[in-house]
Amino acid sequence: MTKQIVSMTVNGEKKEVLAEPRELLIYVLREKMGMKGPHVGCETSHCGACTVEIDGKSVKSCTMFAAQAQGAQITTIEGLGSPDNLHVLQENFKEHHGLQCGYCTPGMITRAHRLLIENPNPTEEDIRFGIAGNICRCTGYQNIVKSILSAAAEINAAKEAAQ
Amino acid sequence: MKDEVTRDERVSNLKGLGCSRKRVEDARFTQGKGNYIDDMNLPGTLTGDFVRSPYAHARIKSINIDAAMALDGVVAVLTAKDLEPLGLHWMPTLAGDKQMVLADGKVLFQGQEVAFVVASDRYIASDAVELVEVEYEELPVIVDPFKSMQSDVVLREDLDPKAPGAHGPRKHHNHIFTWEVGDEEGTNAVIDDADIVAEESMYYHRTHPCPLEPCGCVASMDKVNGKLTLWGTFQAPHVVRTVASLLSGIEEHNIRVVSPDIGGGFGNKVGVYPGYICSIVASIVTGVPVKWVEDRMENLMSTAFARDYWMKGKISATKEGKITGLHCHVTADHGAFDACADPTKFPAGFMNICTGSYDIPIAYLGVDGVYTNKAPGGVSYRCSFRVTEAVYFIERMIEVLAIEMDMDAAELRRINFIKKEQFPYNSALGWEYDSGDYHTAWDKALKAVDYDGLRKEQAERVAAFKRGETRTIMGIGLSFFTEIVGAGPVKNCDILGMGMFDSCEIRIHPTGSAVARLGTISQGQGHATTFAQILASEIGISAESITIEEGDTDTAPYGLGTYGSRSTPVAGAAAAMAGRKIRAKAQMIAAYLLEVHDDDVEFDVDRFVIKGAPERFKTMGEIAYAAYNQAIPGLEPGLEAVSYYDPPNMTYPFGAYVCVMDIDVDTGVPTINRFYALDDCGTRINPMVIEGQIHGGLTEALAVALGQEIAYDDMGNHKNATLMDFFLPTAWEVPNYETDFTVTPSPHHPIGAKGVGESPHVGGVPCFSNAVQDAFRPFGNRHTNMPHDHWRIWKTANDLGMHD
Ligand code: FES
Ligand code: FES
């Protein structure tokens, strides 16, 4: 199959890859760009392990062709924080035991990141509904919800302090 | 030397037992830097993919691989014919049966592996799978184990119908084994004479552990050094190494098996699957690494299922409600090959713990294993070898007996619990329960939820429903369970002949930090965090200064892996014992340095002090330094220890659960308003991790009880092969859980810990199911089968005339 050049910005870096039209974004991210964060759990849009952010929306990268991402701004978990400067969500997931095997975690945190931008003051119910596209088989969600609630509080407190 | 730090501060600096230490694993997982199997990318790796059978039972007339081989990028297509000369077209199963690696002559279940395509990338491999032409001749399909035992159709033509199987004589060509425990005649006599007898049949449906990460491996044969390395999603890497050696003939020292990070296991990653064998062969053939990772559909269709037990029970009692006998018969549908992950001497796992938490004087269990045209497996999904089935069975029998006697089910349990003073308790079916205090746990649980108040509220709701004022009813689910974990004593637990001990090796570095390696492997349980805590308390070095390593057979001592909640009871004990060996040597070094006799020093948190003179001491750091750098008469340099721990008995954690649920009878939708879980897992190593395990286990229990099912139609078509059809709860369906505990240490475990990971699943399934069924009890319900999905709940209401 003929390949075409696809260019996109991933975690702030401009990237160009050669991909067949049928290649899924998740594989291009993982195998051609070396990202280990987004995972594959189902390839049918059900589990959310592959969630990334594309142009300001949470997207399951297993159900989108790489070619469709032409020109897009993409953020994966790798782009959310750095080892020396973790994202508040990453800190809070650690603090509140919001993960076990860690397989859902990158997708979960990436989704939560967008959720908190869309709704900076979520109730527990908002969070449960907002992450219902991301499955976790280990934690039973209780500590994930707690992690996100606490991250929201921390972000808001920081905002207030800055004002 | 003057001590600046108080003793309490020293204890808290250790981050030892009982501390909710934050997990060291989380740094990499939260930043997307985990290293799961699909993250492995060795240069030149080829991808393997399977051609799978669309039929549940069919003869293979021909396989034509020419078109596939002609495709650019395809390197090889393996069929059974290619594996046969290597003796690898069949492999032994964990249950003493044998299983086709690639279909040999016929297929026996839908999704069975027929050919293995090896190509330069996954897209080309998929294209090639489509190009392999297989001609099938359909054969009659058997999906019902009862019909299977009557049918003329021989499923396993490879087996001599007259020859005994791995567990004794076979009754029929589709029969696998009969397993009987207890006194059938005696039990029948008691039941025949009893005041009250309750009988019930129940089906514990087929389900699947479905970890978020599917199974996979990378095999790499290094022909220069003659070394085979196999990375994979293995819950038992050492066992895989031994099996790989036995199958391939490659000497075991030339095989290295590595489990990297694993994205959840829950029993699914215990077995050996055809993908592993084919990848190894493909790498040997091609000389380059071969990766195989299944997709979700393949995972649900062909890797090990769980449960599928048809259970028939009889329970008898006196007029006062004292249980006098229990009879249980199980027809176990094992699918096409008997590939259960069970200790060899337990053909139906630990099903014979089915007397549960109750003092039942006489009992009998009989299990018949049967072949059908379904995927093989039979793993203990988040439980210890069929304990989930056993606990579900007894907890339903108790409920049914309560209905029969028109009695409160909580009270019936209380009357029959094994009493605290009866421990160690020998059950009628041959287990020695190590310790327990069931009455205390039960009373605490009932009080916490205001059980009497709940029953009142329920009665009011029933009345309101009958008056037509509401369309919701209320269920109170109770369950009390005793788990049996920590397989196990080598004398009665082995898998494929390998005794089920576990191991720990510790090396203290001169500067007082340490590395410890164990024979287990975490799949999310947080071993790197909690095992360091055990060692911190044992050897007096902060958990922060101890690295835990697992899962690499080149470095870790031999162990039987992680499943059946065996890590804490067995490897955790090995860690404590190895720690004690370190301490014994440290004591001699300290005494030498302090110039006193060995007996004159004692261990105190992180140091050895002179008895009666606590201001004179040597810290573990100083002792470690001396161990390497000072010549100590009579002692070798260094500070290392290894322990291979064979537990004297299993451990018996227990718990009391209550679920309060509303059911909308018109939609069949249950809403969980409250879930209270009291667990007693003995000594608590890390309460935060324990609670996390309980939340997760309960959620998996909710899934099984309320909707998760692997079902087949009459043609053997798999009906739930995607996450669209296979229920995995999301945050939306799952409640917040209230956790609580009592502590009854195991008397034989070095630190008294019992294990907890599976308890919430084992106790949770009957609790959720009992809640649904209890809601319908006032309307005449006796028993309905799981999974209680919306349709089945609606149907129960409908059958009871609640829609009229
Ligand atoms: S892998 Fe994309 S949603 Fe599951
Ligand atoms: S932590 Fe394992 S799937 Fe979420």
mmCIF file of C-alpha atoms in Angstrom, chain B residues 558-770:
data_model
loop_
_atom_site.group_PDB
_atom_site.id
_atom_site.type_symbol
_atom_site.label_atom_id
_atom_site.label_comp_id
_atom_site.label_asym_id
_atom_site.label_seq_id
_atom_site.Cartn_x
_atom_site.Cartn_y
_atom_site.Cartn_z
ATOM 1 C CA TYR B 558 13.360 -20.130 41.566
ATOM 2 C CA GLY B 559 9.770 -19.546 42.575
ATOM 3 C CA LEU B 560 6.313 -20.541 41.497
ATOM 4 C CA GLY B 561 5.017 -17.081 40.672
ATOM 5 C CA THR B 562 2.104 -14.891 41.591
ATOM 6 C CA TYR B 563 -1.484 -16.119 41.515
ATOM 7 C CA GLY B 564 -3.899 -17.522 44.061
ATOM 8 C CA SER B 565 -2.860 -14.782 46.520
ATOM 9 C CA ARG B 566 0.335 -16.699 47.179
ATOM 10 C CA SER B 567 2.830 -13.846 47.090
ATOM 11 C CA THR B 568 2.421 -12.641 50.664
ATOM 12 C CA PRO B 569 1.767 -16.022 52.291
ATOM 13 C CA VAL B 570 4.669 -17.766 50.545
ATOM 14 C CA ALA B 571 7.175 -15.290 49.052
ATOM 15 C CA GLY B 572 6.439 -12.763 51.803
ATOM 16 C CA ALA B 573 7.309 -15.466 54.314
ATOM 17 C CA ALA B 574 10.461 -16.296 52.348
ATOM 18 C CA ALA B 575 11.423 -12.625 52.539
ATOM 19 C CA ALA B 576 10.943 -12.567 56.303
ATOM 20 C CA MET B 577 12.960 -15.776 56.719
ATOM 21 C CA ALA B 578 15.799 -14.501 54.543
ATOM 22 C CA GLY B 579 15.708 -11.293 56.563
ATOM 23 C CA ARG B 580 16.081 -13.289 59.752
ATOM 24 C CA LYS B 581 19.153 -15.037 58.372
ATOM 25 C CA ILE B 582 20.672 -11.628 57.640
ATOM 26 C CA ARG B 583 19.848 -10.535 61.147
ATOM 27 C CA ALA B 584 21.471 -13.590 62.677
ATOM 28 C CA LYS B 585 24.754 -12.828 60.945
ATOM 29 C CA ALA B 586 24.405 -9.129 61.711
ATOM 30 C CA GLN B 587 24.054 -10.016 65.372
ATOM 31 C CA MET B 588 27.421 -11.768 65.363
ATOM 32 C CA ILE B 589 29.061 -8.870 63.585
ATOM 33 C CA ALA B 590 27.530 -6.368 66.009
ATOM 34 C CA ALA B 591 28.693 -8.381 69.004
ATOM 35 C CA TYR B 592 32.227 -8.506 67.602
ATOM 36 C CA LEU B 593 32.253 -4.772 66.943
ATOM 37 C CA LEU B 594 30.881 -4.007 70.401
ATOM 38 C CA GLU B 595 33.250 -6.524 71.950
ATOM 39 C CA VAL B 596 30.577 -8.491 73.756
ATOM 40 C CA HIS B 597 29.136 -11.968 73.451
ATOM 41 C CA ASP B 598 26.504 -12.636 70.729
ATOM 42 C CA ASP B 599 23.861 -13.193 73.367
ATOM 43 C CA ASP B 600 24.531 -9.824 74.922
ATOM 44 C CA VAL B 601 23.174 -7.847 71.997
ATOM 45 C CA GLU B 602 19.596 -7.553 70.785
ATOM 46 C CA PHE B 603 17.876 -6.195 67.710
ATOM 47 C CA ASP B 604 16.123 -2.883 68.121
ATOM 48 C CA VAL B 605 14.387 -1.423 65.046
ATOM 49 C CA ASP B 606 17.448 -0.529 62.949
ATOM 50 C CA ARG B 607 20.376 -1.599 65.118
ATOM 51 C CA PHE B 608 21.798 -4.061 67.593
ATOM 52 C CA VAL B 609 22.140 -2.707 71.111
ATOM 53 C CA ILE B 610 23.862 -4.094 74.155
ATOM 54 C CA LYS B 611 21.177 -5.465 76.439
ATOM 55 C CA GLY B 612 20.555 -3.035 79.239
ATOM 56 C CA ALA B 613 22.787 -0.397 77.630
ATOM 57 C CA PRO B 614 20.814 0.977 74.672
ATOM 58 C CA GLU B 615 23.248 3.834 74.249
ATOM 59 C CA ARG B 616 25.838 1.319 73.041
ATOM 60 C CA PHE B 617 24.847 0.001 69.631
ATOM 61 C CA LYS B 618 25.786 -0.603 66.031
ATOM 62 C CA THR B 619 23.342 0.418 63.319
ATOM 63 C CA MET B 620 22.578 -1.914 60.442
ATOM 64 C CA GLY B 621 24.469 0.511 58.224
ATOM 65 C CA GLU B 622 27.589 0.189 60.320
ATOM 66 C CA ILE B 623 27.206 -3.549 60.500
ATOM 67 C CA ALA B 624 26.840 -3.812 56.715
ATOM 68 C CA TYR B 625 29.978 -1.761 56.183
ATOM 69 C CA ALA B 626 31.923 -3.905 58.599
ATOM 70 C CA ALA B 627 30.637 -7.086 56.964
ATOM 71 C CA TYR B 628 32.479 -6.174 53.798
ATOM 72 C CA ASN B 629 35.432 -4.219 55.039
ATOM 73 C CA GLN B 630 36.618 -5.674 58.256
ATOM 74 C CA ALA B 631 38.072 -9.115 58.853
ATOM 75 C CA ILE B 632 35.823 -10.727 61.415
ATOM 76 C CA PRO B 633 37.189 -13.947 62.885
ATOM 77 C CA GLY B 634 35.102 -16.979 62.037
ATOM 78 C CA LEU B 635 32.841 -15.154 59.569
ATOM 79 C CA GLU B 636 32.903 -14.906 55.791
ATOM 80 C CA PRO B 637 32.792 -11.387 54.427
ATOM 81 C CA GLY B 638 29.506 -10.115 52.996
ATOM 82 C CA LEU B 639 25.913 -9.953 54.124
ATOM 83 C CA GLU B 640 23.617 -12.042 51.980
ATOM 84 C CA ALA B 641 20.922 -14.621 52.514
ATOM 85 C CA VAL B 642 18.516 -16.714 50.553
ATOM 86 C CA SER B 643 15.437 -18.534 51.709
ATOM 87 C CA TYR B 644 13.358 -21.121 49.908
ATOM 88 C CA TYR B 645 10.181 -21.213 51.908
ATOM 89 C CA ASP B 646 7.872 -24.194 51.944
ATOM 90 C CA PRO B 647 4.841 -23.110 53.968
ATOM 91 C CA PRO B 648 3.628 -25.565 56.618
ATOM 92 C CA ASN B 649 -0.002 -24.828 55.713
ATOM 93 C CA MET B 650 -2.119 -22.504 53.637
ATOM 94 C CA THR B 651 -3.457 -19.327 55.214
ATOM 95 C CA TYR B 652 -7.158 -18.628 55.720
ATOM 96 C CA PRO B 653 -8.122 -14.960 55.417
ATOM 97 C CA PHE B 654 -11.801 -14.244 55.875
ATOM 98 C CA GLY B 655 -14.297 -11.459 55.699
ATOM 99 C CA ALA B 656 -17.832 -10.198 56.161
ATOM 100 C CA TYR B 657 -19.542 -8.226 53.390
ATOM 101 C CA VAL B 658 -22.865 -6.439 53.137
ATOM 102 C CA CYS B 659 -24.351 -4.899 50.003
ATOM 103 C CA VAL B 660 -27.435 -2.707 49.956
ATOM 104 C CA MET B 661 -29.068 -2.405 46.586
ATOM 105 C CA ASP B 662 -32.125 -0.907 44.955
ATOM 106 C CA ILE B 663 -33.663 -2.637 41.971
ATOM 107 C CA ASP B 664 -35.943 -0.997 39.465
ATOM 108 C CA VAL B 665 -38.274 -3.848 38.565
ATOM 109 C CA ASP B 666 -39.356 -2.219 35.301
ATOM 110 C CA THR B 667 -35.887 -1.726 33.852
ATOM 111 C CA GLY B 668 -33.998 -4.412 35.739
ATOM 112 C CA VAL B 669 -31.321 -1.886 36.686
ATOM 113 C CA PRO B 670 -29.694 -2.369 40.087
ATOM 114 C CA THR B 671 -28.251 0.603 41.979
ATOM 115 C CA ILE B 672 -25.753 -0.149 44.710
ATOM 116 C CA ASN B 673 -26.339 2.245 47.566
ATOM 117 C CA ARG B 674 -23.888 0.817 49.978
ATOM 118 C CA PHE B 675 -21.153 -1.748 50.101
ATOM 119 C CA TYR B 676 -19.424 -2.558 53.341
ATOM 120 C CA ALA B 677 -16.430 -4.883 53.303
ATOM 121 C CA LEU B 678 -14.670 -6.134 56.389
ATOM 122 C CA ASP B 679 -11.542 -8.124 55.662
ATOM 123 C CA ASP B 680 -9.284 -10.006 57.992
ATOM 124 C CA CYS B 681 -6.034 -10.799 56.219
ATOM 125 C CA GLY B 682 -3.960 -11.184 59.351
ATOM 126 C CA THR B 683 -1.066 -8.761 59.774
ATOM 127 C CA ARG B 684 -1.549 -5.765 57.464
ATOM 128 C CA ILE B 685 1.626 -4.857 55.586
ATOM 129 C CA ASN B 686 0.424 -1.740 53.746
ATOM 130 C CA PRO B 687 -3.146 -0.629 54.515
ATOM 131 C CA MET B 688 -3.290 1.638 51.462
ATOM 132 C CA VAL B 689 -2.380 -1.200 49.117
ATOM 133 C CA ILE B 690 -4.802 -3.542 50.899
ATOM 134 C CA GLU B 691 -7.666 -1.102 50.428
ATOM 135 C CA GLY B 692 -6.795 -0.675 46.774
ATOM 136 C CA GLN B 693 -6.862 -4.429 46.320
ATOM 137 C CA ILE B 694 -10.252 -4.585 47.993
ATOM 138 C CA HIS B 695 -11.747 -1.899 45.750
ATOM 139 C CA GLY B 696 -10.423 -3.657 42.682
ATOM 140 C CA GLY B 697 -11.502 -7.132 43.729
ATOM 141 C CA LEU B 698 -14.989 -5.955 44.590
ATOM 142 C CA THR B 699 -15.316 -4.282 41.214
ATOM 143 C CA GLU B 700 -14.335 -7.463 39.442
ATOM 144 C CA ALA B 701 -16.885 -9.267 41.614
ATOM 145 C CA LEU B 702 -19.541 -6.766 40.646
ATOM 146 C CA ALA B 703 -18.753 -7.453 37.001
ATOM 147 C CA VAL B 704 -19.103 -11.212 37.377
ATOM 148 C CA ALA B 705 -22.277 -11.074 39.449
ATOM 149 C CA LEU B 706 -24.025 -8.364 37.487
ATOM 150 C CA GLY B 707 -23.302 -9.014 33.874
ATOM 151 C CA GLN B 708 -20.012 -10.477 32.759
ATOM 152 C CA GLU B 709 -20.408 -13.697 30.842
ATOM 153 C CA ILE B 710 -18.800 -15.798 28.141
ATOM 154 C CA ALA B 711 -21.685 -17.457 26.330
ATOM 155 C CA TYR B 712 -21.966 -19.640 23.256
ATOM 156 C CA ASP B 713 -24.799 -20.420 20.894
ATOM 157 C CA ASP B 714 -25.656 -23.981 19.892
ATOM 158 C CA MET B 715 -23.154 -23.876 17.056
ATOM 159 C CA GLY B 716 -20.394 -23.032 19.484
ATOM 160 C CA ASN B 717 -20.192 -19.424 18.315
ATOM 161 C CA HIS B 718 -18.661 -17.191 20.932
ATOM 162 C CA LYS B 719 -21.168 -14.468 21.800
ATOM 163 C CA ASN B 720 -19.076 -12.063 23.878
ATOM 164 C CA ALA B 721 -15.779 -11.581 22.096
ATOM 165 C CA THR B 722 -15.545 -7.785 22.275
ATOM 166 C CA LEU B 723 -15.838 -5.266 25.062
ATOM 167 C CA MET B 724 -19.113 -4.220 23.458
ATOM 168 C CA ASP B 725 -20.625 -7.528 24.580
ATOM 169 C CA PHE B 726 -18.450 -8.406 27.541
ATOM 170 C CA PHE B 727 -19.268 -6.331 30.579
ATOM 171 C CA LEU B 728 -16.404 -4.516 32.220
ATOM 172 C CA PRO B 729 -17.747 -1.997 34.729
ATOM 173 C CA THR B 730 -16.831 1.652 34.276
ATOM 174 C CA ALA B 731 -16.569 4.305 36.965
ATOM 175 C CA TRP B 732 -20.240 4.994 36.334
ATOM 176 C CA GLU B 733 -21.550 1.628 37.568
ATOM 177 C CA VAL B 734 -19.188 1.230 40.470
ATOM 178 C CA PRO B 735 -20.046 2.479 43.969
ATOM 179 C CA ASN B 736 -17.740 3.740 46.664
ATOM 180 C CA TYR B 737 -16.836 0.936 49.021
ATOM 181 C CA GLU B 738 -16.531 1.172 52.785
ATOM 182 C CA THR B 739 -13.625 -0.922 54.002
ATOM 183 C CA ASP B 740 -13.039 -2.185 57.491
ATOM 184 C CA PHE B 741 -10.942 -4.851 59.142
ATOM 185 C CA THR B 742 -10.150 -7.097 62.031
ATOM 186 C CA VAL B 743 -6.712 -8.631 62.535
ATOM 187 C CA THR B 744 -6.323 -12.333 63.272
ATOM 188 C CA PRO B 745 -2.714 -13.191 62.417
ATOM 189 C CA SER B 746 -1.819 -16.497 60.864
ATOM 190 C CA PRO B 747 -0.081 -18.507 63.567
ATOM 191 C CA HIS B 748 2.321 -20.186 61.165
ATOM 192 C CA HIS B 749 3.318 -17.308 58.870
ATOM 193 C CA PRO B 750 6.521 -15.636 60.104
ATOM 194 C CA ILE B 751 4.870 -12.214 60.240
ATOM 195 C CA GLY B 752 1.263 -13.404 60.570
ATOM 196 C CA ALA B 753 0.162 -12.158 57.142
ATOM 197 C CA LYS B 754 -2.445 -14.094 55.179
ATOM 198 C CA GLY B 755 -2.833 -12.472 51.744
ATOM 199 C CA VAL B 756 -5.750 -10.376 50.549
ATOM 200 C CA GLY B 757 -5.819 -9.756 46.795
ATOM 201 C CA GLU B 758 -8.541 -12.211 45.998
ATOM 202 C CA SER B 759 -10.654 -12.081 49.108
ATOM 203 C CA PRO B 760 -12.884 -9.236 47.866
ATOM 204 C CA HIS B 761 -13.605 -11.114 44.682
ATOM 205 C CA VAL B 762 -14.336 -14.372 46.450
ATOM 206 C CA GLY B 763 -16.568 -12.718 49.026
ATOM 207 C CA GLY B 764 -17.936 -10.081 46.674
ATOM 208 C CA VAL B 765 -19.550 -12.278 44.035
ATOM 209 C CA PRO B 766 -21.973 -14.001 46.433
ATOM 210 C CA CYS B 767 -22.608 -10.696 48.184
ATOM 211 C CA PHE B 768 -23.731 -8.888 45.014
ATOM 212 C CA SER B 769 -25.686 -11.939 43.871
ATOM 213 C CA ASN B 770 -27.335 -12.378 47.262
#
